[in-house]
Amino acid sequence: MTREPRQAFTLPPERVTLGARLGHFFYMIYAGLMSVIGWVAEPLQRWVSMKNMAYFFVLPNLIIFGVFVLFPMLLNIYYAFTGGTALFPQDRPFVGGQNFQQIFSCTNFLDPNSCREDRFWRGLYNTVFYVIFQVGGMVALSMLTAVVLNRSIRGRGFFRSVFFYPVLLSPVVIALIWKWILQRDGLLNALLVTLGMERVVFFLNANWAVFWVIFISIWAQMGFYTLILLAGLQSIPHDMYEAADMDGASRLQSFRGITLPLLMPTLLVVLVLSVIRAVQVFDQVWVLTGGGPGTATVYVVQYIYETAFANQIQQFGLASAASVILGLILLVLTLFQLRLGRQSDIA
Amino acid sequence: MAGVGEFLIRSRGRGRFDWSDIFTYLYLLLGTLIMFLPVLWLVLSSFKTQAGLLRFPPDLLPYDQRTVSVEGYDKPLPLYDVTMPDGTVRQLAQVRRVGLEGQMVDPAAPGEVIKVGIGDRTEVRELRLAWENYTDPLERFNFLVYLRNSIVVTVAATIITLLINSMAGFALAKYQFRGSDVIFVIIISTLMIPISVILVPVFLVITGIGWNNNLLGVIIPGAATPTGVFLLRQYMLTIPDELLDSARIDGASEWRVYWQLVMPLSAPALAVLAIFSVMWRWNDFLWPLIVLSRSELFTLQVGLASFQGELNTQWHYVLAMTVMTLLPITLVFALLQRFITTGIATTGMK
């Protein structure tokens, strides 16, 4: 990261703008807060050595991290081997691998109907399908958009913001926006009727529901990945294209010969981030379809949520077992992609 | 027109205009439509009355039937264009409807009641924004409470996130201490662990502390984000150590070095983290859904989701509340969009 030399920030005395006043106001609050913490931190430094102040700096983060991330991670594994409906671990009987046995009791793993926990397997297969098509479609579209935005076009900043805007919206808001458009008397059906076609009740048809779930999540997320890819494209030196142009390379050739290989590291980051995000698909779909019609849009995280919190009987052990499996899948995916990244570095 | 033509034909400075330029602008145009139209449609729809929302095919703009107050009647009466038996068209107000017949009066001469078949009348409609969609929920539902909860969570969580992550980032970037490598590796390795994988045990910890149905239970757990530590550490590595040493020689304590020197110099990275944090917290759904079960503690997102379940037929309220939920983040984006898009592009992190 290169940084420009900073200039001292001084205000001409005759023009004190509202922004500067506000900035000053917030700085005073910041300085006040920091001075208060300083009353503890500065005597502390006289006590411990300067070097040991590092522990003071990491401690707050480490405590929260330990209590709310690290400890739960270990506890989760223990939970997966306990049964019953009690929440606290001391009240939960140890049942060994029973939860995993229950999940894996299938006569045919490819047919969720033959499984005891058929909803988990449906969720798993739906998630796999979703990951493949959502990530595939989104990376391709983000790439196309980034390439288009990287051309010398008018209003690049505007278009960049347009594609990015949905990224800021919450899953609930996104689900409601599209639910409104896709409903029986909605905008899209009005368009279909005007064009002389039949009205479709999209969320009563499994294929349509799956299609829209994937389409909407691409709509909502692609701006983020477009931005990252665009930054990657802009870091490719322009003279390489000029050199290729002079050698008589076509645009497609220079895309394949220059753009793709140099963009590979960025593309991998995008792939890792989007796959990990896609595996966790839940909230948007939950508001949009509730998992329906039938079980067409039930995903693994929804199964975990329902098993632990939404069902009449709260099966925390089963939910933990399912999330251990989900965690393992994420781990394998991450390691696989890291390996892929290393290979492409060597190549 | 010449200007538009010139604008369209302008290309990469070589004066050559080819298929790829046409494709580029067509793509961007289509993209803009698909990206913006849904939100625009939401905003337009949110200003329609309940009756207006039921029309199919829907109107583009929020129309409402015009009403007039007529002498002798308490409520304003809906206005219709009526085709009279002799072929003339008159504007009449409807008093009541009986079966297939409407009893109408002329607003100018309200004495005489005229009976009209409902097939002979059409509504007189005017453009009107139904602001009551926005004001009613404020009185009838807990909307303001949800708004306050969301603001409290977002602001408090962002301040705590910035403080503790910058402290940790500072320690990991600027000190050599026993365990620093281990801490860094552990934090990085959890970058990929989403909260959905540890839902049950985090819920247990929250219950154990007694933060169930407490906004603290929503604010604190996500505050120590590995992303934040990583981002700030990487940025603080670029601050030269000599600068810190010279401040120390001048007698500054470590705490002052941190808040008066390192923090202002890390402003760009802090700003990116602040934007992320606001976005995450404002939009967070799954975690508040689990921690909060009393409706007076709901955040906007949870409240909105429960509304759309309860008010299934009252889309006019749901739409207006959706607009109010997306408004704050849209305003922030409109003000800071250039900064946000370049900031995220350069840090390339999530």
XYZ file of C-alpha atoms in Angstrom:
697
model
C 0.000 0.000 0.000
C 1.565 3.292 -0.996
C 0.626 6.406 0.860
C 1.009 9.971 -0.137
C 2.984 12.250 2.164
C 0.519 13.873 4.501
C 0.120 17.557 4.813
C -0.574 19.226 8.119
C -4.285 19.865 8.371
C -4.791 23.551 9.097
C -7.857 25.665 8.588
C -7.831 29.195 7.290
C -9.184 31.175 10.268
C -11.836 33.061 8.312
C -13.612 29.939 7.007
C -14.651 27.530 9.734
C -17.050 25.206 7.974
C -19.747 23.079 9.549
C -17.777 19.957 8.680
C -14.738 21.256 10.512
C -16.845 22.160 13.538
C -18.346 18.667 13.533
C -14.921 17.112 13.117
C -13.633 19.164 16.029
C -16.632 18.150 18.118
C -16.089 14.454 17.487
C -12.360 14.795 18.086
C -13.058 16.332 21.482
C -15.265 13.354 22.387
C -12.576 10.972 21.129
C -9.846 12.782 23.074
C -11.981 12.812 26.208
C -12.647 9.086 26.011
C -9.021 8.289 25.311
C -7.795 10.484 28.183
C -10.117 8.654 30.549
C -8.677 5.296 29.481
C -5.246 6.945 29.832
C -5.843 7.439 33.554
C -5.695 3.654 33.816
C -3.181 2.955 31.068
C -0.495 5.455 32.047
C -0.090 4.416 35.705
C -0.160 0.837 34.423
C 2.841 1.523 32.203
C 4.886 2.683 35.189
C 3.968 -0.587 36.812
C 4.703 -3.052 34.017
C 7.441 -2.331 31.508
C 6.908 -0.483 28.236
C 7.193 -3.712 26.299
C 4.563 -5.476 28.361
C 2.015 -2.785 27.512
C 1.414 -4.916 24.415
C -0.605 -7.295 26.580
C -2.749 -4.399 27.742
C -3.467 -3.554 24.105
C -4.405 -7.068 22.963
C -6.267 -8.055 26.104
C -9.760 -6.565 25.461
C -9.859 -8.063 21.999
C -8.505 -11.369 23.201
C -11.044 -11.669 26.005
C -14.019 -11.071 23.713
C -12.489 -13.240 21.019
C -11.805 -16.025 23.484
C -15.194 -15.936 25.154
C -17.326 -15.510 22.039
C -15.352 -17.249 19.289
C -12.627 -19.591 20.516
C -14.374 -21.098 23.537
C -17.645 -21.631 21.615
C -15.718 -23.346 18.832
C -14.347 -25.923 21.237
C -17.641 -26.198 23.074
C -19.437 -26.805 19.804
C -17.441 -29.969 19.250
C -18.296 -31.173 22.766
C -21.994 -30.363 22.233
C -22.035 -32.494 19.118
C -21.423 -35.522 21.321
C -24.135 -34.772 23.872
C -27.886 -35.304 23.762
C -31.063 -34.114 25.450
C -32.710 -30.718 25.259
C -30.959 -28.925 28.157
C -28.873 -25.901 27.171
C -26.118 -26.022 29.794
C -23.391 -28.604 29.206
C -23.438 -30.000 32.769
C -27.077 -31.077 32.279
C -26.429 -32.776 28.979
C -25.734 -36.537 28.854
C -22.765 -37.653 26.809
C -24.051 -39.777 23.954
C -20.924 -40.428 21.925
C -21.394 -40.412 18.193
C -25.155 -40.790 18.338
C -25.892 -37.387 16.779
C -23.580 -38.104 13.882
C -25.044 -41.576 13.575
C -28.506 -40.053 13.351
C -27.405 -37.658 10.620
C -25.582 -40.360 8.707
C -28.291 -43.023 8.985
C -29.211 -43.231 5.340
C -29.856 -46.273 3.230
C -28.860 -44.307 0.165
C -26.858 -41.119 0.601
C -27.946 -39.745 -2.746
C -31.618 -39.965 -1.836
C -32.569 -37.702 1.114
C -35.887 -39.562 1.478
C -34.041 -42.612 2.727
C -32.315 -40.665 5.513
C -33.498 -40.208 9.062
C -32.524 -36.543 8.963
C -33.824 -36.021 5.456
C -34.024 -32.253 5.924
C -30.288 -32.068 6.601
C -29.435 -33.954 3.429
C -31.869 -31.941 1.354
C -30.297 -28.832 2.811
C -26.842 -30.135 2.007
C -27.658 -30.989 -1.603
C -29.519 -27.711 -2.074
C -26.483 -25.894 -0.665
C -24.106 -27.685 -3.037
C -26.319 -26.820 -5.995
C -26.633 -23.233 -4.783
C -22.881 -22.813 -4.250
C -22.034 -24.087 -7.728
C -24.508 -21.924 -9.609
C -24.494 -18.840 -7.403
C -20.698 -18.605 -7.254
C -20.252 -19.600 -10.881
C -22.799 -17.105 -12.134
C -21.673 -14.357 -9.830
C -17.949 -14.639 -10.550
C -18.638 -14.669 -14.295
C -20.939 -11.640 -14.081
C -18.629 -9.743 -11.717
C -15.750 -10.414 -14.069
C -17.722 -9.184 -17.073
C -18.848 -6.081 -15.184
C -15.326 -5.352 -13.957
C -13.938 -5.650 -17.487
C -16.657 -3.333 -18.802
C -16.046 -0.808 -16.018
C -12.320 -0.952 -16.655
C -12.762 0.397 -20.174
C -12.380 4.129 -20.551
C -16.027 4.961 -20.166
C -17.948 8.013 -19.145
C -19.266 8.099 -15.599
C -17.300 5.144 -14.298
C -17.743 6.305 -10.696
C -21.497 6.440 -11.152
C -21.799 2.976 -12.682
C -19.448 1.528 -10.079
C -21.736 2.865 -7.357
C -24.839 1.580 -9.132
C -23.512 -1.968 -9.180
C -22.280 -1.663 -5.607
C -25.407 -0.203 -4.042
C -27.316 -3.490 -3.360
C -24.313 -4.746 -1.374
C -25.265 -2.293 1.356
C -28.836 -3.519 1.695
C -29.766 -5.981 4.404
C -30.889 -9.526 3.580
C -34.338 -8.780 4.972
C -34.737 -5.648 2.865
C -33.504 -7.444 -0.247
C -35.910 -10.319 0.332
C -38.849 -7.944 0.785
C -37.979 -5.865 -2.289
C -37.974 -8.949 -4.483
C -40.924 -10.590 -2.808
C -42.899 -7.516 -3.747
C -41.761 -7.615 -7.360
C -42.249 -11.353 -7.786
C -45.576 -11.729 -6.016
C -48.678 -12.891 -7.877
C -49.869 -9.371 -8.719
C -46.374 -7.948 -8.870
C -44.438 -5.941 -11.400
C -42.943 -8.919 -13.181
C -46.261 -10.684 -13.608
C -47.750 -7.429 -14.903
C -44.987 -7.370 -17.478
C -45.645 -10.993 -18.452
C -49.373 -10.373 -18.815
C -48.765 -7.249 -20.886
C -46.542 -9.305 -23.177
C -49.383 -11.804 -23.546
C -47.894 -14.560 -21.383
C -49.314 -16.540 -18.503
C -49.044 -15.301 -14.960
C -46.591 -17.336 -12.828
C -46.775 -17.751 -9.064
C -43.007 -17.954 -8.758
C -42.645 -19.148 -5.184
C -45.049 -22.057 -5.618
C -42.861 -23.548 -8.315
C -39.690 -25.262 -7.067
C -37.598 -24.523 -10.161
C -38.562 -20.864 -10.230
C -37.965 -20.499 -6.498
C -34.446 -21.912 -6.814
C -33.769 -19.713 -9.824
C -34.876 -16.526 -8.067
C -32.998 -17.349 -4.867
C -29.790 -17.626 -6.889
C -30.565 -14.623 -9.094
C -31.354 -12.379 -6.130
C -28.237 -13.289 -4.208
C -26.121 -12.608 -7.284
C -27.924 -9.279 -7.648
C -27.227 -8.458 -4.029
C -23.572 -9.459 -3.807
C -21.924 -9.061 -7.197
C -21.064 -5.383 -6.676
C -18.641 -6.242 -3.922
C -16.703 -8.745 -6.019
C -16.859 -6.466 -9.035
C -15.061 -3.808 -7.001
C -12.299 -6.187 -5.941
C -11.852 -7.489 -9.501
C -11.868 -3.942 -10.863
C -9.083 -2.996 -8.453
C -7.185 -6.067 -9.659
C -7.680 -5.091 -13.303
C -6.517 -1.551 -12.663
C -3.291 -2.785 -11.123
C -2.293 -4.442 -14.423
C 0.175 -2.105 -16.133
C -1.233 -0.578 -19.274
C 1.926 -0.897 -21.365
C 1.522 -4.669 -21.375
C -1.630 -4.258 -23.449
C 0.112 -1.761 -25.701
C 2.969 -4.176 -26.257
C 0.491 -6.956 -27.069
C -1.348 -4.584 -29.394
C 1.887 -3.825 -31.248
C 2.571 -7.529 -31.607
C -0.790 -7.780 -33.316
C -2.646 -9.649 -30.581
C -6.422 -9.562 -30.729
C -8.422 -8.380 -27.746
C -9.431 -11.915 -26.888
C -5.805 -13.014 -27.069
C -4.598 -10.275 -24.769
C -7.442 -11.048 -22.374
C -6.373 -14.681 -22.219
C -2.659 -13.973 -22.311
C -2.416 -10.964 -20.000
C -5.599 -10.236 -18.084
C -6.517 -13.700 -16.860
C -3.082 -14.823 -15.616
C -2.339 -11.510 -13.888
C -5.786 -11.410 -12.353
C -5.540 -14.978 -11.029
C -4.612 -14.058 -7.418
C -7.516 -11.600 -7.173
C -9.845 -14.092 -8.796
C -8.861 -16.681 -6.201
C -9.573 -14.299 -3.331
C -12.974 -13.611 -4.869
C -13.614 -17.323 -5.243
C -12.648 -18.124 -1.639
C -14.744 -15.302 -0.188
C -17.797 -16.010 -2.305
C -17.788 -19.785 -1.753
C -17.512 -19.360 2.009
C -20.318 -16.851 1.929
C -22.485 -19.042 -0.292
C -22.146 -22.090 1.957
C -23.761 -20.058 4.732
C -26.800 -18.990 2.730
C -29.758 -18.483 5.049
C -31.366 -15.189 6.088
C -32.303 -13.743 2.707
C -33.849 -17.007 1.558
C -35.561 -17.552 4.861
C -37.484 -14.299 4.556
C -38.039 -14.800 0.831
C -39.308 -18.381 0.667
C -39.089 -19.821 4.178
C -37.371 -22.830 2.594
C -40.257 -23.631 0.292
C -42.003 -24.639 -1.786
C -41.684 -27.992 -0.019
C -37.987 -28.275 0.719
C -36.729 -26.733 -2.511
C -34.830 -23.876 -0.848
C -33.915 -25.361 2.545
C -30.185 -24.904 3.195
C -27.852 -26.311 5.845
C -27.800 -23.208 8.063
C -31.591 -23.151 8.067
C -31.553 -26.765 9.221
C -29.151 -25.832 12.054
C -31.243 -22.832 13.061
C -34.503 -24.796 13.046
C -33.087 -27.817 14.847
C -31.625 -25.710 17.652
C -33.959 -22.746 18.002
C -37.174 -22.870 15.997
C -38.493 -26.411 16.474
C -40.644 -27.470 19.422
C -37.913 -29.785 20.712
C -34.601 -27.949 20.793
C -32.033 -30.499 19.688
C -28.845 -28.588 20.406
C -26.651 -31.678 20.065
C -27.952 -32.504 16.616
C -27.586 -28.888 15.520
C -24.013 -28.794 16.819
C -23.198 -32.006 15.000
C -24.550 -30.478 11.799
C -22.509 -27.313 12.332
C -19.363 -29.358 13.000
C -19.950 -30.999 9.618
C -20.501 -27.565 8.044
C -17.311 -26.285 9.712
C -15.350 -29.260 8.360
C -16.679 -28.596 4.855
C -15.591 -24.947 5.147
C -12.170 -26.020 6.401
C -11.666 -28.434 3.516
C -12.802 -25.800 1.004
C -10.441 -23.198 2.462
C -7.462 -25.567 2.481
C -8.244 -26.702 -1.050
C -8.408 -23.145 -2.285
C -5.228 -22.180 -0.452
C -3.493 -25.056 -2.216
C -4.912 -23.952 -5.510
C -3.591 -20.471 -4.769
C -0.117 -21.768 -4.025
C -0.060 -23.791 -7.228
C -1.054 -20.806 -9.304
C 1.707 -18.784 -7.616
C 4.281 -21.318 -8.722
C 2.908 -21.557 -12.237
C -29.299 15.503 -30.248
C -25.928 16.213 -31.765
C -24.474 16.247 -28.273
C -25.992 12.882 -27.470
C -24.749 11.427 -30.730
C -21.287 12.775 -30.139
C -21.362 11.398 -26.621
C -22.391 7.968 -27.836
C -19.818 7.784 -30.594
C -16.963 8.973 -28.421
C -14.663 6.078 -27.696
C -11.214 5.253 -26.483
C -9.676 8.440 -27.821
C -8.802 6.887 -31.160
C -11.965 8.067 -32.804
C -12.860 4.497 -33.543
C -16.285 3.325 -32.480
C -16.984 -0.350 -32.685
C -19.199 -3.144 -31.445
C -17.489 -3.329 -28.081
C -18.417 0.265 -27.234
C -22.053 -0.378 -28.123
C -21.981 -3.506 -26.029
C -20.359 -1.644 -23.123
C -23.009 1.033 -22.924
C -25.876 -1.386 -23.518
C -24.553 -3.570 -20.735
C -24.187 -0.657 -18.351
C -27.662 0.601 -19.194
C -29.224 -2.796 -18.641
C -27.201 -3.254 -15.461
C -28.301 0.093 -14.091
C -31.926 -0.820 -14.776
C -31.689 -4.208 -13.072
C -29.765 -2.823 -10.102
C -31.865 0.257 -9.468
C -35.338 -0.582 -10.706
C -36.275 -2.927 -7.826
C -35.408 -0.295 -5.230
C -37.144 2.436 -7.217
C -40.236 0.252 -7.526
C -40.197 -0.331 -3.784
C -40.072 3.403 -3.092
C -42.854 4.181 -5.598
C -45.025 1.378 -4.249
C -44.537 2.476 -0.662
C -46.425 5.694 -1.461
C -49.515 3.910 -2.756
C -52.632 3.382 -0.728
C -53.728 -0.104 0.244
C -56.344 -0.018 -2.511
C -53.788 1.304 -4.973
C -51.452 -1.610 -4.234
C -54.169 -4.122 -5.114
C -54.612 -2.888 -8.677
C -53.432 -5.205 -11.419
C -51.661 -4.361 -13.600
C -50.112 -1.928 -11.128
C -49.865 1.806 -11.759
C -46.424 3.196 -12.280
C -47.013 6.156 -9.974
C -48.969 6.351 -6.713
C -52.525 7.297 -7.711
C -55.405 7.604 -5.322
C -59.101 8.152 -5.827
C -60.044 11.785 -5.407
C -62.514 12.556 -2.661
C -64.712 15.599 -2.035
C -66.412 16.723 1.114
C -70.092 17.265 0.431
C -72.443 19.270 2.582
C -74.544 16.999 4.786
C -72.081 14.089 4.852
C -69.482 13.584 7.588
C -66.804 11.800 5.629
C -65.271 12.901 2.331
C -66.966 11.007 -0.503
C -65.144 9.230 -3.376
C -65.528 10.951 -6.726
C -66.535 9.191 -9.966
C -66.916 10.093 -13.605
C -70.413 8.934 -14.469
C -71.779 8.400 -17.964
C -75.402 9.511 -17.795
C -78.172 7.806 -19.820
C -78.185 10.741 -22.255
C -74.478 10.244 -22.978
C -73.111 13.219 -21.017
C -70.401 12.694 -18.412
C -70.788 14.196 -14.942
C -68.574 14.073 -11.892
C -70.569 12.660 -8.990
C -69.691 11.659 -5.443
C -70.784 8.249 -4.218
C -72.760 8.135 -0.983
C -73.039 4.370 -0.748
C -73.093 1.351 -2.940
C -76.056 -1.005 -2.942
C -75.479 -4.157 -4.945
C -74.859 -3.248 -8.559
C -76.047 0.293 -8.017
C -74.246 3.329 -6.668
C -76.149 6.112 -4.960
C -74.526 9.327 -6.081
C -74.893 13.004 -5.387
C -73.691 16.005 -7.320
C -71.202 17.813 -5.057
C -72.568 21.130 -6.301
C -76.234 20.212 -5.569
C -76.170 17.573 -2.809
C -79.932 17.475 -2.330
C -80.827 14.987 -5.055
C -79.594 11.342 -4.943
C -78.939 9.827 -8.368
C -78.836 6.047 -8.827
C -76.152 4.830 -11.214
C -75.194 1.330 -12.352
C -71.638 0.530 -11.282
C -70.722 -0.235 -14.869
C -71.373 3.369 -15.860
C -68.903 4.989 -13.502
C -65.107 5.203 -13.353
C -62.967 6.439 -10.499
C -61.542 9.927 -10.687
C -57.937 9.506 -9.648
C -55.166 11.891 -8.788
C -51.481 11.632 -7.986
C -51.133 11.522 -4.214
C -48.376 10.259 -1.957
C -49.810 8.135 0.825
C -47.686 9.499 3.661
C -49.956 7.717 6.117
C -48.092 4.486 5.226
C -45.132 6.100 6.931
C -46.842 7.880 9.796
C -49.288 5.118 10.842
C -46.639 2.514 11.720
C -44.908 5.112 13.888
C -48.012 5.243 16.072
C -49.388 1.744 15.739
C -46.264 -0.378 15.915
C -43.011 -0.309 17.823
C -41.194 1.096 14.837
C -39.434 3.901 16.712
C -38.300 1.447 19.374
C -36.799 -0.820 16.711
C -35.118 2.170 15.129
C -33.638 3.212 18.468
C -32.406 -0.333 19.158
C -30.778 -0.534 15.739
C -29.056 2.810 16.227
C -27.843 1.866 19.707
C -26.485 -1.458 18.476
C -24.835 -0.001 15.389
C -23.186 2.967 17.107
C -22.056 1.137 20.248
C -20.801 -1.893 18.343
C -18.900 0.245 15.847
C -17.174 2.285 18.568
C -16.201 -0.840 20.519
C -15.086 -2.620 17.346
C -12.867 0.288 16.301
C -11.366 0.660 19.777
C -10.492 -2.921 20.646
C -9.475 -3.975 17.148
C -7.197 -0.995 16.675
C -5.611 -1.668 20.073
C -4.996 -5.298 19.148
C -3.812 -4.353 15.665
C -1.402 -1.847 17.205
C 0.015 -4.424 19.617
C 0.436 -7.030 16.863
C 2.016 -4.538 14.444
C 4.329 -2.604 16.734
C 5.454 -4.909 19.549
C 7.488 -8.088 19.694
C 6.071 -9.993 22.630
C 5.824 -13.568 23.692
C 2.781 -15.177 22.100
C 2.261 -12.500 19.458
C 2.729 -14.926 16.582
C 0.412 -17.483 18.150
C -2.274 -14.865 18.734
C -1.992 -13.615 15.175
C -2.200 -17.103 13.670
C -5.230 -18.010 15.812
C -7.025 -14.811 14.831
C -6.265 -15.273 11.148
C -7.339 -18.896 11.162
C -10.787 -17.904 12.400
C -11.240 -15.370 9.569
C -13.204 -18.046 7.749
C -15.338 -19.246 10.682
C -18.790 -17.723 10.318
C -21.027 -17.251 13.327
C -23.542 -19.646 11.787
C -21.137 -22.490 12.552
C -21.033 -21.732 16.290
C -24.611 -20.576 16.851
C -25.455 -22.993 19.657
C -22.431 -22.502 21.939
C -22.386 -18.711 21.542
C -26.042 -18.745 22.507
C -25.060 -20.782 25.564
C -22.346 -18.283 26.546
C -24.806 -15.423 26.144
C -27.375 -17.245 28.282
C -24.718 -18.044 30.878
C -23.737 -14.384 31.189
C -27.413 -13.433 31.306
C -27.352 -11.335 28.135
C -30.367 -13.029 26.654
C -32.827 -10.341 25.663
C -30.205 -7.700 26.238
C -28.749 -5.507 23.526
C -25.275 -6.213 24.956
C -25.699 -9.772 23.738
C -25.999 -8.440 20.199
C -23.275 -5.799 20.505
C -20.372 -7.589 22.185
C -19.911 -11.033 20.534
C -19.129 -9.694 17.068
C -16.925 -6.856 18.291
C -13.622 -8.734 18.128
C -13.682 -9.326 14.402
C -10.615 -11.028 12.913
C -11.158 -8.969 9.762
C -10.722 -5.752 11.732
C -7.572 -6.881 13.528
C -6.037 -8.097 10.285
C -6.938 -4.942 8.340
C -5.622 -2.558 10.986
C -2.473 -4.552 11.716
C -1.531 -4.639 8.049
C -2.118 -0.901 7.790
C -0.223 -0.030 10.966
C 2.807 -2.010 9.745
C 3.333 0.776 7.191
C 3.782 3.417 9.926
C 7.545 3.820 10.506
C 8.841 2.768 13.937
C 11.130 5.820 14.091
C 8.094 8.041 14.365
C 6.895 6.117 17.401
C 10.355 6.175 18.961
C 10.695 9.917 18.601
C 7.365 10.387 20.365
C 8.589 8.107 23.148
C 11.784 10.137 23.475
C 9.610 13.218 23.880
C 8.066 11.477 26.876
C 4.827 10.179 25.427
C 3.388 7.103 27.131
C 2.520 4.040 25.079
C -1.146 4.906 25.388
C -0.516 8.390 24.001
C 1.594 6.999 21.188
C -1.421 4.863 20.317
C -4.193 7.412 20.450
C -2.429 10.591 19.412
C -0.062 9.231 16.784
C -0.971 5.802 15.448
C -4.743 6.237 15.406
C -4.795 9.487 13.362
C -2.269 7.997 10.934
C -4.476 4.922 10.481
C -7.571 6.964 9.688
C -8.122 5.463 6.200
C -8.100 1.883 7.491
C -10.242 2.848 10.475
C -12.751 4.470 8.141
C -13.030 1.313 6.043
C -13.548 -0.789 9.162
C -16.112 1.715 10.447
C -18.072 1.448 7.197
C -17.958 -2.352 7.309
C -19.011 -2.356 10.935
C -21.954 -0.042 10.352
C -23.016 -2.170 7.391
C -22.693 -5.465 9.275
C -24.470 -4.279 12.379
C -27.277 -2.365 10.723
C -28.038 -5.311 8.444
C -27.400 -8.141 10.897
C -30.337 -10.529 11.161
C -29.571 -14.077 12.273
C -27.777 -13.208 15.511
C -30.286 -10.646 16.875
C -33.039 -13.072 15.869
C -31.610 -15.669 18.230
C -30.570 -13.406 21.114
C -33.662 -11.182 21.224
C -37.071 -12.682 21.759
C -38.893 -9.768 23.423
C -40.310 -7.511 20.763
C -39.402 -4.245 22.525
C -35.738 -5.204 22.022
C -35.985 -6.107 18.335
C -33.691 -4.367 15.919
C -35.143 -2.999 12.681
C -34.230 -6.089 10.684
C -35.829 -8.531 13.103
C -38.836 -6.253 13.532
C -39.253 -5.929 9.794
C -39.061 -9.686 9.277
C -41.654 -10.300 11.978
C -43.887 -7.584 10.510
C -43.956 -9.159 7.118
C -45.005 -12.412 8.752
C -47.786 -10.791 10.762
C -48.976 -8.129 8.326
C -49.141 -10.413 5.365
C -52.010 -8.500 3.808
C -50.789 -5.045 4.818
C -48.085 -4.573 2.255
C -48.495 -0.794 2.354
C -47.022 -0.732 5.854
C -44.374 -3.353 5.142
C -43.156 -1.454 2.077
C -42.976 1.874 3.890
C -41.057 0.324 6.750
C -38.690 -1.355 4.319
C -37.959 2.041 2.777
C -37.310 3.524 6.208
C -34.938 0.650 6.991
C -32.862 1.107 3.869
C -32.897 4.904 4.007
C -30.124 5.533 6.585
C -27.615 3.256 4.891
C -28.513 4.728 1.495
C -27.893 8.261 2.773
C -24.521 7.266 4.199
C -23.657 5.681 0.866
C -24.816 8.696 -1.136
C -22.599 10.966 0.958
C -19.538 8.745 1.068
C -19.907 6.616 -2.076
C -16.626 7.535 -3.756
C -14.787 6.991 -0.520
C -16.525 3.666 0.189
C -16.001 2.154 -3.241
C -12.323 3.120 -3.458
C -11.713 2.191 0.187
C -13.124 -1.291 -0.234
C -11.366 -1.785 -3.547
C -7.951 -0.929 -2.070
C -8.306 -3.046 1.039
C -10.084 -5.818 -0.836
C -11.299 -7.449 2.335
C -14.534 -8.563 3.863
